[in-house]
Amino acid sequence: MKKAMRSAAVACLFSALTVFTAMADKGDKVECQNCWNAYYSCIDRGIDEVVCRDLRDECMIDFGCAAPN
């Protein structure tokens, strides 16, 4: 049950991130910041490491965001 709730929360997070970035240019500074904020929020909430890694990859590959310093 707990895993299902985490999956639902992560799906919601991905959904929100996709909506926020759908109209942004690749590498847009504000949208990249939103993407990285979602990634760090994923880690801070203790969501499965693989899921957070997928979110990180989405920031870098799909949205063209450079890794934060």
Coordinates of C-alpha atoms in Angstrom, one line a residue:
M1 CA 0.0 0.0 0.0
K2 CA 2.8 2.4 1.0
K3 CA 4.6 1.7 -2.3
A4 CA 1.4 2.3 -4.3
M5 CA 1.0 5.7 -2.6
R6 CA 4.6 6.6 -3.4
S7 CA 4.1 5.6 -7.0
A8 CA 1.0 7.8 -7.2
A9 CA 2.8 10.7 -5.6
V10 CA 5.7 10.3 -8.0
A11 CA 3.3 10.1 -11.0
C12 CA 1.7 13.3 -9.8
L13 CA 5.1 15.0 -9.5
F14 CA 6.1 13.9 -13.0
S15 CA 2.7 15.1 -14.4
A16 CA 3.2 18.5 -12.8
L17 CA 6.7 18.7 -14.1
T18 CA 5.6 17.9 -17.6
V19 CA 2.9 20.6 -17.6
F20 CA 5.4 23.2 -16.3
T21 CA 8.0 22.4 -18.9
A22 CA 5.8 21.6 -21.9
M23 CA 6.0 25.2 -23.3
A24 CA 9.6 25.9 -22.2
D25 CA 12.6 26.0 -24.5
K26 CA 15.2 23.3 -23.8
G27 CA 17.5 24.5 -21.0
D28 CA 15.2 27.3 -19.9
K29 CA 16.6 28.5 -16.6
V30 CA 13.3 28.8 -14.7
E31 CA 12.0 25.5 -15.9
C32 CA 15.3 23.8 -15.2
Q33 CA 15.2 25.2 -11.6
N34 CA 11.6 23.8 -11.3
C35 CA 12.9 20.4 -12.6
W36 CA 15.8 20.3 -10.1
N37 CA 13.5 21.4 -7.2
A38 CA 11.2 18.5 -8.0
Y39 CA 14.3 16.1 -8.1
Y40 CA 15.6 17.3 -4.7
S41 CA 12.0 17.2 -3.3
C42 CA 11.9 13.6 -4.4
I43 CA 15.1 12.8 -2.5
D44 CA 14.0 14.8 0.6
R45 CA 10.8 12.9 0.8
G46 CA 12.6 9.5 0.7
I47 CA 11.0 8.4 -2.5
D48 CA 12.6 5.3 -4.1
E49 CA 16.1 6.2 -5.4
V50 CA 15.5 4.7 -8.8
V51 CA 12.4 7.0 -9.3
C52 CA 14.4 10.0 -8.2
R53 CA 17.2 9.0 -10.6
D54 CA 14.7 8.8 -13.4
L55 CA 13.5 12.3 -12.6
R56 CA 17.1 13.5 -12.6
D57 CA 17.6 11.9 -16.0
E58 CA 14.5 13.5 -17.3
C59 CA 15.8 16.9 -16.2
M60 CA 19.1 16.4 -18.0
I61 CA 18.0 14.5 -21.1
D62 CA 14.4 15.4 -21.9
F63 CA 14.6 19.0 -20.7
G64 CA 18.2 19.8 -21.5
C65 CA 19.0 21.1 -18.1
A66 CA 22.6 21.2 -16.9
A67 CA 23.2 19.7 -13.4
P68 CA 23.1 22.3 -10.7
N69 CA 26.4 23.2 -9.0

